[in-house]
Short mmCIF file of C-alpha atoms in Angstrom, two decimals:
data_model
loop_
_atom_site.label_atom_id
_atom_site.label_comp_id
_atom_site.label_asym_id
_atom_site.label_seq_id
_atom_site.Cartn_x
_atom_site.Cartn_y
_atom_site.Cartn_z
CA UNK A 1 -0.38 -0.15 0.38
CA UNK A 2 1.33 3.13 -1.59
CA UNK A 3 2.04 6.14 1.63
CA UNK A 4 -1.00 8.97 2.45
CA UNK A 5 0.44 11.64 0.57
CA UNK A 6 -0.82 13.98 3.06
CA UNK A 7 0.72 12.07 5.83
CA UNK A 8 4.23 12.00 3.86
CA UNK A 9 3.89 15.43 4.24
CA UNK A 10 2.46 16.24 7.27
CA UNK A 11 -0.71 18.38 5.82
CA UNK A 12 -3.78 18.54 7.00
CA UNK A 13 -5.93 17.13 5.01
CA UNK A 14 -8.34 20.04 5.18
CA UNK A 15 -6.42 21.73 3.28
CA UNK A 16 -8.12 22.80 -0.28
CA UNK A 17 -6.15 22.18 -4.01
CA UNK A 18 -5.44 26.02 -3.78
CA UNK A 19 -3.64 25.46 0.04
CA UNK A 20 -2.25 22.71 -1.05
CA UNK A 21 -0.64 24.29 -4.24
CA UNK A 22 0.72 27.29 -2.04
CA UNK A 23 1.92 25.36 0.86
CA UNK A 24 4.24 22.71 -1.44
CA UNK A 25 5.55 26.05 -3.45
CA UNK A 26 7.04 27.03 0.10
CA UNK A 27 8.58 24.41 0.60
CA UNK A 28 9.71 23.72 -2.57
CA UNK A 29 11.64 26.26 -2.51
CA UNK A 30 14.43 25.27 0.41
CA UNK A 31 13.68 21.92 -1.10
CA UNK A 32 16.86 19.48 -2.18
CA UNK A 33 16.48 18.29 -6.20
CA UNK A 34 15.02 14.51 -4.47
CA UNK A 35 12.21 16.89 -2.39
CA UNK A 36 11.32 18.46 -5.06
CA UNK A 37 10.51 15.96 -7.39
CA UNK A 38 8.87 14.37 -3.63
CA UNK A 39 6.92 17.43 -3.78
CA UNK A 40 5.64 17.12 -7.10
CA UNK A 41 4.72 13.59 -7.39
CA UNK A 42 2.18 14.30 -3.69
CA UNK A 43 1.23 17.89 -5.54
CA UNK A 44 0.01 15.86 -8.92
CA UNK A 45 -1.78 13.32 -6.05
CA UNK A 46 -3.13 15.65 -4.35
CA UNK A 47 -4.55 18.50 -7.24
CA UNK A 48 -4.77 16.47 -10.08
CA UNK A 49 -8.60 14.70 -9.54
CA UNK A 50 -11.05 16.34 -6.59
CA UNK A 51 -11.63 12.78 -5.98
CA UNK A 52 -8.31 11.91 -5.03
CA UNK A 53 -8.05 13.90 -2.57
CA UNK A 54 -11.57 13.38 -0.50
CA UNK A 55 -10.21 9.67 -0.85
CA UNK A 56 -6.68 11.07 0.70
CA UNK A 57 -7.71 13.02 3.76
CA UNK A 58 -10.04 9.71 4.25
CA UNK A 59 -7.74 7.41 4.26
CA UNK A 60 -4.99 10.19 6.04
CA UNK A 61 -4.63 10.95 9.60
CA UNK A 62 -6.20 13.64 11.89
CA UNK A 63 -3.44 16.43 12.21
CA UNK A 64 -3.08 18.26 15.83
CA UNK A 65 -1.68 21.00 13.55
CA UNK A 66 0.59 22.61 10.64
CA UNK A 67 3.77 21.00 12.30
CA UNK A 68 3.56 17.56 11.72
CA UNK A 69 6.19 17.32 8.97
CA UNK A 70 8.92 18.43 11.15
CA UNK A 71 10.91 16.18 12.85
CA UNK A 72 10.96 16.06 16.90
CA UNK A 73 15.08 17.84 16.02
CA UNK A 74 12.98 20.16 14.16
CA UNK A 75 10.08 21.53 16.26
CA UNK A 76 12.59 21.04 19.31
CA UNK A 77 15.44 24.19 17.56
CA UNK A 78 12.46 25.94 16.29
CA UNK A 79 10.70 25.70 19.86
CA UNK A 80 14.30 26.56 21.82
CA UNK A 81 15.52 28.90 19.53
CA UNK A 82 14.13 31.99 20.88
CA UNK A 83 14.76 30.69 24.65
CA UNK A 84 18.24 30.93 23.51
CA UNK A 85 18.53 34.15 22.00
CA UNK A 86 16.20 35.86 25.10
CA UNK A 87 18.86 34.35 27.22
CA UNK A 88 21.43 35.74 25.45
CA UNK A 89 20.54 39.23 24.29
CA UNK A 90 17.97 39.91 26.63
CA UNK A 91 19.10 39.07 30.23
CA UNK A 92 22.08 40.70 30.63
CA UNK A 93 22.04 43.84 31.79
CA UNK A 94 23.65 46.38 30.63
CA UNK A 95 23.51 50.39 31.96
CA UNK A 96 22.06 51.01 28.13
CA UNK A 97 18.92 48.11 28.78
CA UNK A 98 18.24 50.45 32.00
CA UNK A 99 17.90 53.33 30.35
CA UNK A 100 15.52 52.29 27.28
CA UNK A 101 13.44 49.16 29.18
CA UNK A 102 14.27 47.77 32.27
CA UNK A 103 13.83 43.83 32.57
CA UNK A 104 13.53 44.50 36.10
CA UNK A 105 11.64 46.71 38.03
CA UNK A 106 13.42 47.01 41.04
CA UNK A 107 12.92 50.51 42.48
CA UNK A 108 16.74 50.48 44.02
CA UNK A 109 17.25 53.05 47.68
CA UNK A 110 17.32 56.29 47.16
CA UNK A 111 20.92 57.81 49.04
CA UNK A 112 18.75 60.15 51.30
CA UNK A 113 16.93 57.02 51.96
CA UNK A 114 19.46 55.31 53.60
CA UNK A 115 20.50 56.09 57.70
CA UNK B 1 4.19 34.03 23.48
CA UNK B 2 1.44 32.51 22.41
CA UNK B 3 3.15 31.92 19.16
CA UNK B 4 6.05 29.78 21.94
CA UNK B 5 3.64 27.89 23.80
CA UNK B 6 2.49 26.67 19.89
CA UNK B 7 5.41 25.55 19.02
CA UNK B 8 5.99 23.76 22.12
CA UNK B 9 2.79 22.08 22.14
CA UNK B 10 3.60 20.63 18.78
CA UNK B 11 7.66 20.19 20.55
CA UNK B 12 5.49 18.17 23.22
CA UNK B 13 2.71 16.04 21.23
CA UNK B 14 6.15 14.84 18.88
CA UNK B 15 7.56 13.98 22.05
CA UNK B 16 4.61 11.81 23.18
CA UNK B 17 4.49 10.09 19.94
CA UNK B 18 7.92 9.17 20.02
CA UNK B 19 7.48 7.86 23.72
CA UNK B 20 4.54 5.65 22.68
CA UNK B 21 3.66 5.11 18.65
CA UNK B 22 7.19 2.45 18.95
CA UNK B 23 5.98 0.70 21.83
CA UNK B 24 2.53 0.51 20.42
CA UNK B 25 3.79 -0.70 17.30
CA UNK B 26 5.80 -3.07 19.02
CA UNK B 27 3.44 -4.82 21.27
CA UNK B 28 0.51 -5.17 18.45
CA UNK B 29 2.92 -6.71 16.09
CA UNK B 30 4.81 -9.61 19.21
CA UNK B 31 7.91 -7.77 18.66
CA UNK B 32 7.88 -8.29 14.91
CA UNK B 33 8.00 -5.02 13.61
CA UNK B 34 9.19 -1.13 14.69
CA UNK B 35 7.51 1.75 13.66
CA UNK B 36 8.46 3.83 11.13
CA UNK B 37 9.82 7.86 10.97
CA UNK B 38 6.40 7.82 9.21
CA UNK B 39 4.12 6.01 11.40
CA UNK B 40 5.42 8.00 14.78
CA UNK B 41 4.99 11.43 13.10
CA UNK B 42 2.09 11.11 12.30
CA UNK B 43 0.22 9.55 15.50
CA UNK B 44 1.71 13.06 16.79
CA UNK B 45 -2.92 14.01 17.59
CA UNK B 46 -3.16 10.17 19.09
CA UNK B 47 -0.73 10.77 21.29
CA UNK B 48 -1.65 14.38 21.88
CA UNK B 49 -5.23 12.69 22.27
CA UNK B 50 -3.45 10.20 25.58
CA UNK B 51 -0.95 13.48 27.03
CA UNK B 52 -4.88 15.33 27.64
CA UNK B 53 -6.69 11.81 28.94
CA UNK B 54 -4.66 10.92 31.70
CA UNK B 55 -7.96 7.68 32.64
CA UNK B 56 -7.03 6.87 29.35
CA UNK B 57 -3.24 7.32 29.24
CA UNK B 58 -3.15 4.76 32.04
CA UNK B 59 -5.19 2.10 30.20
CA UNK B 60 -2.59 2.51 27.17
CA UNK B 61 0.34 1.78 29.44
CA UNK B 62 -1.69 -1.13 31.62
CA UNK B 63 -2.28 -2.58 27.38
CA UNK B 64 1.12 -2.46 26.44
CA UNK B 65 2.47 -4.56 30.19
CA UNK B 66 -0.69 -7.37 28.91
CA UNK B 67 -0.92 -9.57 25.74
CA UNK B 68 -2.90 -8.54 22.50
CA UNK B 69 -5.75 -9.68 23.77
CA UNK B 70 -6.71 -6.61 26.02
CA UNK B 71 -6.73 -4.21 22.87
CA UNK B 72 -10.35 -4.67 22.73
CA UNK B 73 -10.56 -3.50 26.05
CA UNK B 74 -8.83 -0.43 25.21
CA UNK B 75 -10.65 -0.08 22.36
CA UNK B 76 -14.06 0.65 23.43
CA UNK B 77 -12.39 3.60 25.73
CA UNK B 78 -11.83 5.69 22.23
CA UNK B 79 -12.98 7.54 20.62
CA UNK B 80 -13.86 8.22 16.58
CA UNK B 81 -11.00 9.80 16.12
CA UNK B 82 -8.41 7.75 18.16
CA UNK B 83 -9.95 4.84 16.50
CA UNK B 84 -9.48 6.59 12.89
CA UNK B 85 -5.40 6.85 14.05
CA UNK B 86 -5.57 2.46 14.96
CA UNK B 87 -7.38 2.00 11.40
CA UNK B 88 -5.07 3.45 9.72
CA UNK B 89 -1.95 2.45 11.72
CA UNK B 90 -3.23 -1.07 11.85
CA UNK B 91 -3.81 -1.29 8.77
CA UNK B 92 -0.56 -0.39 7.51
CA UNK B 93 0.84 -2.97 10.15
CA UNK B 94 -0.80 -6.03 8.95
CA UNK B 95 0.48 -4.99 5.27
CA UNK B 96 3.53 -4.96 6.60
CA UNK B 97 3.86 -8.34 8.17
CA UNK B 98 1.66 -9.73 5.60
CA UNK B 99 4.70 -9.31 2.98
CA UNK B 100 6.63 -11.02 6.35
CA UNK B 101 4.59 -13.81 5.47
CA UNK B 102 3.64 -13.12 9.35
CA UNK B 103 -0.08 -13.79 8.00
CA UNK B 104 -1.56 -15.09 11.78
CA UNK B 105 -0.56 -12.19 13.01
CA UNK B 106 -1.38 -9.97 9.75
CA UNK B 107 -5.25 -11.51 10.09
CA UNK B 108 -5.56 -9.99 13.53
CA UNK B 109 -4.22 -6.41 12.65
CA UNK B 110 -6.34 -6.79 9.49
CA UNK B 111 -9.49 -7.52 12.32
CA UNK B 112 -7.99 -4.72 14.83
CA UNK B 113 -8.46 -2.16 11.69
CA UNK B 114 -11.60 -3.33 10.28
CA UNK B 115 -12.79 -2.68 14.16
CA UNK B 116 -11.46 0.60 14.11
CA UNK B 117 -12.92 1.91 10.76
CA UNK B 118 -15.98 0.05 12.69
CA UNK B 119 -15.56 2.22 15.14
CA UNK B 120 -14.83 5.96 13.11
CA UNK B 121 -17.73 4.79 11.17
CA UNK B 122 -20.14 4.44 13.92
CA UNK B 123 -20.49 7.99 14.75
CA UNK B 124 -21.82 9.34 12.26
CA UNK B 125 -21.05 13.34 13.30
CA UNK B 126 -17.11 12.36 13.32
CA UNK B 127 -17.33 11.04 9.70
CA UNK B 128 -19.59 14.21 8.37
CA UNK B 129 -17.68 16.69 10.07
CA UNK B 130 -14.55 15.55 8.09
CA UNK B 131 -16.77 15.52 5.01
CA UNK B 132 -17.31 18.90 5.58
CA UNK B 133 -14.24 19.82 6.77
CA UNK B 134 -12.38 18.83 3.28
CA UNK B 135 -13.54 22.19 1.29
CA UNK B 136 -15.17 19.84 -1.95
CA UNK B 137 -16.85 21.32 -4.46
CA UNK B 138 -19.07 18.12 -5.09
CA UNK B 139 -21.04 16.39 -2.94
CA UNK B 140 -19.31 12.96 -1.43
CA UNK B 141 -21.01 10.67 0.42
CA UNK B 142 -18.55 8.99 3.75
CA UNK B 143 -19.98 5.63 2.73
CA UNK B 144 -19.38 5.92 -0.89
CA UNK B 145 -15.92 6.84 -0.24
CA UNK B 146 -15.10 4.40 2.63
CA UNK B 147 -16.68 1.71 0.73
CA UNK B 148 -15.21 2.39 -2.50
CA UNK B 149 -11.34 2.30 -1.46
CA UNK B 150 -11.53 -0.85 0.98
CA UNK B 151 -13.88 -2.69 -2.34
CA UNK B 152 -10.63 -1.13 -3.86
CA UNK B 153 -8.47 -2.53 -1.59
CA UNK B 154 -10.10 -6.48 -1.27
CA UNK B 155 -10.27 -6.32 -5.12
CA UNK B 156 -6.48 -6.52 -4.97
CA UNK B 157 -6.75 -9.52 -2.75
CA UNK B 158 -7.81 -11.66 -5.87
CA UNK B 159 -4.62 -11.31 -8.08
CA UNK B 160 -2.52 -12.66 -4.77
CA UNK B 161 -5.87 -15.50 -4.10
CA UNK B 162 -4.95 -16.72 -7.52
CA UNK B 163 -1.26 -16.51 -7.76
CA UNK B 164 -1.47 -17.97 -4.58
CA UNK B 165 -3.58 -21.21 -5.90
CA UNK B 166 -1.03 -21.01 -9.06
CA UNK B 167 -4.05 -20.08 -10.76
CA UNK B 168 -2.31 -17.49 -12.98
CA UNK B 169 -0.08 -19.55 -14.60
CA UNK B 170 -2.39 -22.77 -14.38
CA UNK B 171 0.37 -24.76 -12.78
CA UNK B 172 -1.02 -27.61 -10.82
CA UNK B 173 1.08 -28.66 -7.55
CA UNK B 174 2.20 -25.32 -6.89
CA UNK B 175 -0.19 -23.89 -4.08
CA UNK B 176 1.18 -21.44 -1.37
CA UNK B 177 -1.43 -22.77 1.05
CA UNK B 178 -0.61 -20.07 3.85
CA UNK B 179 -0.92 -17.36 1.58
CA UNK B 180 -3.64 -18.64 0.02
CA UNK B 181 -5.43 -19.74 3.32
CA UNK B 182 -4.59 -16.00 4.88
CA UNK B 183 -6.21 -13.99 2.06
CA UNK B 184 -9.50 -16.43 1.64
CA UNK B 185 -9.64 -16.31 5.63
CA UNK B 186 -9.36 -12.54 5.34
CA UNK B 187 -11.99 -12.31 2.86
CA UNK B 188 -14.57 -13.75 4.51
CA UNK B 189 -13.95 -12.28 7.30
CA UNK B 190 -14.63 -8.87 5.66
CA UNK B 191 -17.69 -11.10 4.57
CA UNK B 192 -19.31 -12.11 7.46
CA UNK B 193 -18.16 -9.80 10.44
CA UNK B 194 -20.70 -7.60 9.90
CA UNK B 195 -19.24 -4.54 8.51
CA UNK B 196 -20.82 -1.39 9.25
CA UNK B 197 -20.88 -0.66 4.93
CA UNK B 198 -22.36 -3.38 2.46
CA UNK B 199 -20.07 -2.92 -0.74
CA UNK B 200 -16.95 -4.13 1.12
CA UNK B 201 -18.37 -6.76 2.40
CA UNK B 202 -20.15 -7.72 -0.86
CA UNK B 203 -17.29 -6.93 -2.98
CA UNK B 204 -15.48 -9.73 -0.53
CA UNK B 205 -17.92 -12.47 -1.27
CA UNK B 206 -17.35 -11.27 -5.32
CA UNK B 207 -13.87 -12.28 -5.38
CA UNK B 208 -14.11 -15.38 -3.33
CA UNK B 209 -17.14 -16.28 -5.52
CA UNK B 210 -14.65 -15.28 -8.83
CA UNK B 211 -11.14 -16.94 -7.44
CA UNK B 212 -13.30 -20.39 -6.98
CA UNK B 213 -15.05 -20.24 -10.26
CA UNK B 214 -11.48 -19.76 -11.92
CA UNK B 215 -10.46 -22.87 -10.55
CA UNK B 216 -13.56 -25.22 -12.14
CA UNK B 217 -11.66 -23.09 -14.45
CA UNK B 218 -8.66 -23.76 -14.33
CA UNK B 219 -9.36 -27.43 -13.77
CA UNK B 220 -11.63 -27.21 -17.20
CA UNK B 221 -8.31 -26.13 -18.87
CA UNK B 222 -6.36 -29.29 -17.91
CA UNK B 223 -9.23 -32.27 -18.19
CA UNK B 224 -9.35 -30.71 -21.99
CA UNK B 225 -5.75 -30.97 -22.31
CA UNK B 226 -5.37 -34.21 -21.09
CA UNK B 227 -5.39 -37.14 -24.18
CA UNK B 228 -7.17 -39.99 -21.33
CA UNK B 229 -6.02 -43.04 -23.21
CA UNK B 230 -2.39 -42.03 -23.23
CA UNK B 231 -2.25 -40.09 -19.68
CA UNK B 232 -0.82 -42.14 -17.23
CA UNK B 233 -3.07 -43.21 -14.09
CA UNK B 234 -1.67 -40.46 -12.68
CA UNK B 235 -2.04 -37.47 -15.02
CA UNK B 236 -5.67 -38.39 -15.22
CA UNK B 237 -6.10 -38.14 -11.39
CA UNK B 238 -3.50 -35.11 -10.33
CA UNK B 239 -6.11 -32.74 -11.64
CA UNK B 240 -8.63 -33.47 -8.69
CA UNK B 241 -6.24 -34.09 -6.00
CA UNK B 242 -5.34 -30.34 -6.60
CA UNK B 243 -9.15 -29.60 -7.07
CA UNK B 244 -9.35 -30.95 -4.20
CA UNK B 245 -6.06 -29.15 -2.14
CA UNK B 246 -7.86 -25.95 -4.22
CA UNK B 247 -11.22 -26.06 -2.87
CA UNK B 248 -9.97 -27.24 1.10
CA UNK B 249 -8.69 -23.86 0.86
CA UNK B 250 -10.51 -21.57 -1.11
CA UNK B 251 -14.23 -23.32 0.09
CA UNK B 252 -17.33 -24.85 -2.14
CA UNK B 253 -19.97 -22.76 -2.56
CA UNK B 254 -23.81 -25.32 -3.72
CA UNK B 255 -22.10 -23.54 -7.49
CA UNK B 256 -19.13 -24.88 -6.86
CA UNK B 257 -19.76 -28.81 -5.91
CA UNK B 258 -22.27 -28.61 -8.37
CA UNK B 259 -20.01 -27.48 -11.32
CA UNK B 260 -17.11 -30.34 -9.24
CA UNK B 261 -20.17 -33.02 -9.72
CA UNK B 262 -20.90 -32.70 -13.56
CA UNK B 263 -17.16 -31.99 -14.55
CA UNK B 264 -16.59 -35.47 -12.45
CA UNK B 265 -19.06 -37.31 -13.90
CA UNK B 266 -18.82 -36.35 -17.64
CA UNK B 267 -15.22 -37.16 -16.78
CA UNK B 268 -15.73 -40.77 -15.42
CA UNK B 269 -18.26 -41.55 -18.22
CA UNK B 270 -14.99 -40.64 -20.41
CA UNK B 271 -13.04 -43.18 -18.85
CA UNK B 272 -15.42 -45.69 -19.09
CA UNK B 273 -15.68 -44.58 -22.83
CA UNK B 274 -12.56 -44.99 -23.48
CA UNK B 275 -11.78 -48.22 -20.97
CA UNK B 276 -9.79 -45.89 -18.39
CA UNK B 277 -11.85 -46.80 -15.26
CA UNK B 278 -9.60 -49.07 -13.34
CA UNK B 279 -9.82 -49.18 -9.83
CA UNK B 280 -6.38 -46.89 -9.45
CA UNK B 281 -7.45 -43.93 -11.58
CA UNK B 282 -11.52 -43.91 -10.10
CA UNK B 283 -11.13 -43.86 -6.81
CA UNK B 284 -8.23 -41.42 -6.47
CA UNK B 285 -10.95 -39.27 -8.44
CA UNK B 286 -14.13 -40.53 -6.10
CA UNK B 287 -11.56 -39.36 -3.35
CA UNK B 288 -10.69 -36.10 -4.25
CA UNK B 289 -14.69 -35.07 -5.48
CA UNK B 290 -16.67 -36.75 -2.62
CA UNK B 291 -16.45 -34.53 -0.17
CA UNK B 292 -18.28 -31.69 -2.17
CA UNK B 293 -20.47 -33.89 -3.81
CA UNK B 294 -21.40 -34.73 -0.09
CA UNK B 295 -21.74 -31.15 0.49
CA UNK B 296 -24.08 -31.07 -2.13
CA UNK B 297 -26.37 -33.71 -1.46
CA UNK B 298 -27.17 -32.37 2.02
CA UNK B 299 -27.88 -28.88 0.10
CA UNK B 300 -30.56 -31.20 -1.73
CA UNK B 301 -32.14 -32.26 1.32
CA UNK B 302 -32.72 -29.09 3.02
CA UNK B 303 -33.78 -27.10 -0.93
CA UNK B 304 -30.40 -25.08 -1.14
CA UNK B 305 -29.85 -26.83 -4.53
CA UNK B 306 -32.41 -28.39 -6.96
CA UNK B 307 -31.81 -29.80 -10.07
CA UNK B 308 -28.86 -32.46 -9.78
CA UNK B 309 -30.18 -35.43 -8.57
CA UNK B 310 -29.71 -37.23 -11.44
CA UNK B 311 -25.93 -36.21 -11.64
CA UNK B 312 -25.32 -37.27 -7.96
CA UNK B 313 -27.27 -40.78 -8.56
CA UNK B 314 -24.61 -40.64 -11.56
CA UNK B 315 -22.16 -40.51 -8.96
CA UNK B 316 -23.14 -42.56 -6.57
CA UNK B 317 -23.35 -45.48 -8.80
CA UNK B 318 -19.63 -44.55 -9.52
CA UNK B 319 -18.60 -44.69 -6.06
CA UNK B 320 -21.23 -47.89 -5.38
CA UNK B 321 -19.17 -50.03 -8.00
CA UNK B 322 -16.07 -49.92 -6.46
CA UNK B 323 -17.43 -51.03 -2.51
CA UNK B 324 -16.05 -54.46 -2.08
CA UNK B 325 -19.28 -55.15 0.77
CA UNK B 326 -22.45 -55.90 -1.18
CA UNK B 327 -23.84 -54.38 2.40
CA UNK B 328 -22.28 -50.62 1.36
CA UNK B 329 -23.51 -50.91 -2.33
CA UNK B 330 -26.75 -51.80 -1.53
CA UNK B 331 -27.12 -48.67 1.00
CA UNK B 332 -25.03 -46.37 -1.76
CA UNK B 333 -27.77 -47.06 -4.63
CA UNK B 334 -30.54 -47.51 -2.35
CA UNK B 335 -29.46 -43.91 -1.45
CA UNK B 336 -29.24 -43.00 -5.26
CA UNK B 337 -33.28 -43.67 -5.94
CA UNK B 338 -33.61 -42.26 -2.38
CA UNK B 339 -32.54 -39.36 -4.45
CA UNK B 340 -33.35 -39.26 -7.75
CA UNK B 341 -35.98 -41.46 -7.79
CA UNK B 342 -36.63 -44.50 -10.92
CA UNK B 343 -32.89 -43.50 -11.97
CA UNK B 344 -31.86 -46.34 -13.97
CA UNK B 345 -28.62 -47.91 -13.16
CA UNK B 346 -29.66 -47.26 -9.97
CA UNK B 347 -32.21 -49.36 -9.63
CA UNK B 348 -30.23 -51.74 -11.50
CA UNK B 349 -27.14 -52.13 -10.20
CA UNK B 350 -29.53 -52.78 -6.50
CA UNK B 351 -31.65 -55.21 -8.62
CA UNK B 352 -28.65 -57.83 -9.54
CA UNK B 353 -27.41 -57.05 -5.28
CA UNK B 354 -31.34 -57.98 -3.98
CA UNK B 355 -30.39 -60.95 -6.90
CA UNK B 356 -27.42 -61.78 -4.67
CA UNK B 357 -29.93 -62.72 -2.13
CA UNK B 358 -32.16 -65.06 -4.34
CA UNK B 359 -29.53 -66.47 -5.28
CA UNK B 360 -28.04 -67.47 -1.27
CA UNK B 361 -31.46 -68.89 -0.86
CA UNK B 362 -31.75 -71.01 -3.53
CA UNK B 363 -28.55 -71.92 -2.40
CA UNK B 364 -30.24 -73.02 1.05
CA UNK B 365 -32.72 -74.64 -1.12
CA UNK B 366 -30.17 -76.83 -3.47
CA UNK B 367 -28.85 -78.58 0.23
CA UNK B 368 -32.36 -79.89 1.25
CA UNK B 369 -33.03 -83.39 -0.81
CA UNK B 370 -36.43 -84.37 -1.96
CA UNK B 371 -36.58 -87.76 0.36
CA UNK B 372 -35.73 -85.72 3.14
CA UNK B 373 -39.15 -83.66 2.63
CA UNK B 374 -41.03 -86.42 4.18
CA UNK B 375 -40.37 -85.08 7.51
CA UNK B 376 -42.39 -82.03 8.31
CA UNK B 377 -39.43 -79.98 9.96
CA UNK B 378 -37.81 -79.89 6.31
CA UNK B 379 -41.37 -79.06 4.54
CA UNK B 380 -41.70 -76.08 6.67
CA UNK B 381 -37.75 -75.18 6.21
CA UNK B 382 -38.16 -76.30 2.03
CA UNK B 383 -41.98 -73.84 2.40
CA UNK B 384 -40.23 -71.16 4.44
CA UNK B 385 -37.43 -70.85 1.53
CA UNK B 386 -39.27 -71.31 -1.40
CA UNK B 387 -41.43 -67.62 0.33
CA UNK B 388 -38.08 -65.98 0.80
CA UNK B 389 -36.78 -66.66 -2.66
CA UNK B 390 -39.96 -65.39 -4.24
CA UNK B 391 -40.43 -62.42 -2.03
CA UNK B 392 -37.13 -61.84 -3.13
CA UNK B 393 -37.31 -62.22 -6.25
CA UNK B 394 -40.04 -59.86 -6.11
CA UNK B 395 -37.59 -56.99 -3.92
CA UNK B 396 -35.72 -57.72 -6.82
CA UNK B 397 -38.68 -57.18 -10.23
CA UNK B 398 -39.26 -53.99 -7.75
CA UNK B 399 -36.20 -52.27 -7.83
CA UNK B 400 -35.75 -52.70 -11.97
CA UNK B 401 -37.98 -54.70 -14.10
CA UNK B 402 -36.23 -56.13 -16.92
CA UNK B 403 -33.01 -57.56 -14.57
CA UNK B 404 -32.61 -60.16 -17.32
CA UNK B 405 -31.94 -62.94 -13.90
CA UNK B 406 -35.28 -62.65 -13.52
CA UNK B 407 -37.16 -64.92 -15.34
CA UNK B 408 -34.47 -67.40 -15.05
CA UNK B 409 -33.79 -67.34 -11.54
CA UNK B 410 -38.51 -67.44 -11.03
CA UNK B 411 -37.49 -70.89 -13.24
CA UNK B 412 -35.06 -71.93 -10.91
CA UNK B 413 -37.31 -71.29 -8.43
CA UNK B 414 -40.34 -73.31 -10.01
CA UNK B 415 -37.93 -76.23 -10.75
CA UNK B 416 -37.23 -76.58 -6.69
CA UNK B 417 -40.83 -76.34 -6.09
CA UNK B 418 -41.74 -79.24 -8.33
CA UNK B 419 -38.84 -81.20 -7.23
CA UNK B 420 -39.28 -80.85 -3.84
CA UNK B 421 -43.63 -82.10 -4.58
CA UNK B 422 -44.18 -78.28 -2.89
CA UNK B 423 -47.41 -76.64 -3.78
CA UNK B 424 -47.02 -72.41 -4.27
CA UNK B 425 -50.55 -72.54 -2.06
CA UNK B 426 -48.25 -74.13 -0.02
CA UNK B 427 -45.88 -71.79 0.65
CA UNK B 428 -49.07 -68.88 1.86
#
C-alpha cells in the first residue's frame, strides 16, 4: 500500500487544492532535487482529481497542527531557539538596557533614604 | 508568547508520539515490526489525545503490560478520532506483516483495523464533520468514499489469491497454502463480520466467488489438455487432487460443488467409454471429489440446491461400484434412488445386489434332498425358503423389472418347488 501523501508531507487533510499548492510551493523553495521531485509527485496526486484528494483526506491521519511534517529535532530547535536568543541577548542586563526599558523594575533605595 | 506556547505544544506532541508509538507498534506486532518515522509522525495527534486524558493514558500503559487480548478493552474507551488513527496504523502494520508472511498476526491486525474503522464510522458526527472540513466542490457520501476504497483494496487480493493457488500460471501442484489460506480467511472475515458498510462485504464475497469459479475453469483447461487414452494414471487423477486441495482452502459454494459434480461425472463416463476406468484411476478421483458431492447432497436435502439429483445418482453409481461389500454397495445405490427415484443405473445395480439374496436362498434350497421332505420340519423349512426366494425375487423385480436374470430365477424357484413336491399355495 502506498503511503498517503497527506501523511508523508504532514499536510492537514482539510487543505483545499489551492492551499496545498501554496504550501508545497513554499516548501519547494528550500527543497533539494529529490525532495522537490517528491513534492511534485504528491502535488499531482492531491490536486489532479478532487475525488482522489477526498479519498486521500479520508485515509489520512487527523492532524493536530500544521507542524507534522517537521521532525522532533526540528521542532525542538524551533521551540528552544527563542529561549536561547532571549537568554543571550535579553537576560544579560546592561545600564543601557535599564535606560531603554528595564526588564526588572527594582526600586533601588535612594541615597537620601539611607540612614 | 502565544507562538512560543504553540511551538512548545507541537514539540510536546512529537515527544509524546516518539515515546508511545514505537511501544504500541512493538506490542501490537509481538515485536516483529518497528515503527517507521512516518508511523510516529502521523500519530502525533493520537499521542496528544493520550496526553490530555490521564485515564486513557493509564489504560494505554496497562494494555502494553498485558497480552494482545487487552486491545478490545482499550479500544472501547477510544473516540472516533482515536479509532481513525488505529484503523490507519493497524492497516499499514497488517500489510507489512503480510509481506513478512506473518499471516496469523496480519489477520489479527487487519481485524483490529476493520474494527477501528467500524468505530470511526459508528460516529456519524465525526465522519460528517470530516467530510464537511474537506472543502470539496462536489458532494461526497462518506459511505461511498470509504466503501469504494475498501472494495478496491479487497479486489487487489483476488490477484494474490489466484497467484497463491497457482491459478495465474494454470500449473497445479504449486499452491502457496499459507498465503492462500490467509487471503481466504481475510475475505471471509470481511464478508462475515458485519462491517457497517455493505459494499466491501459484497466485494469480498464476489472476489471469493470469482476465484472459486476460476478454479473450475483451470480444472476444465487441465482436463481438455489431457489425452485420456495415452495419459498415465497419475496424469488422469492429478487435476482432481489439485482441485480438492484448492477447494479445501477457498471453500466450495453450492454452485462450485455442482460444477465439480457435473465435470467429474462427465469425466468418469469418458474414462469408462475409453476403458480407462481402472480402480487405480477412478478411486483417487472419487476420493478427491466425494466431500463436495456430499456437501451438495446435503444442500439438496435442505432445498438449497436442486436439479442435480440425476448427476448425484450417477456419481453414486461410480462410488458404489468400487465398494467391496455388498451391504455398502446396496446402501449407496439405495441412497442414489432415494435422491433420484427411478434412476435407471442405480435401480439396475441395486436389483443385482438384491439378486444375490435370491441366489443365496436358492443355494440353501438346493441343499435340501427331495426325500427329506417326508419329514415335517424339513418340509416347513423348504416352504419357508421357497417363500423367501419368491419375495426376494419380487423385490428384484420391483427395483428393476428389466433385470435379465429374473425369468431364469423364477424358473429355478419353480424347479425347486416341483422337485420338493410342494404347491405354491402351501407356502402361504
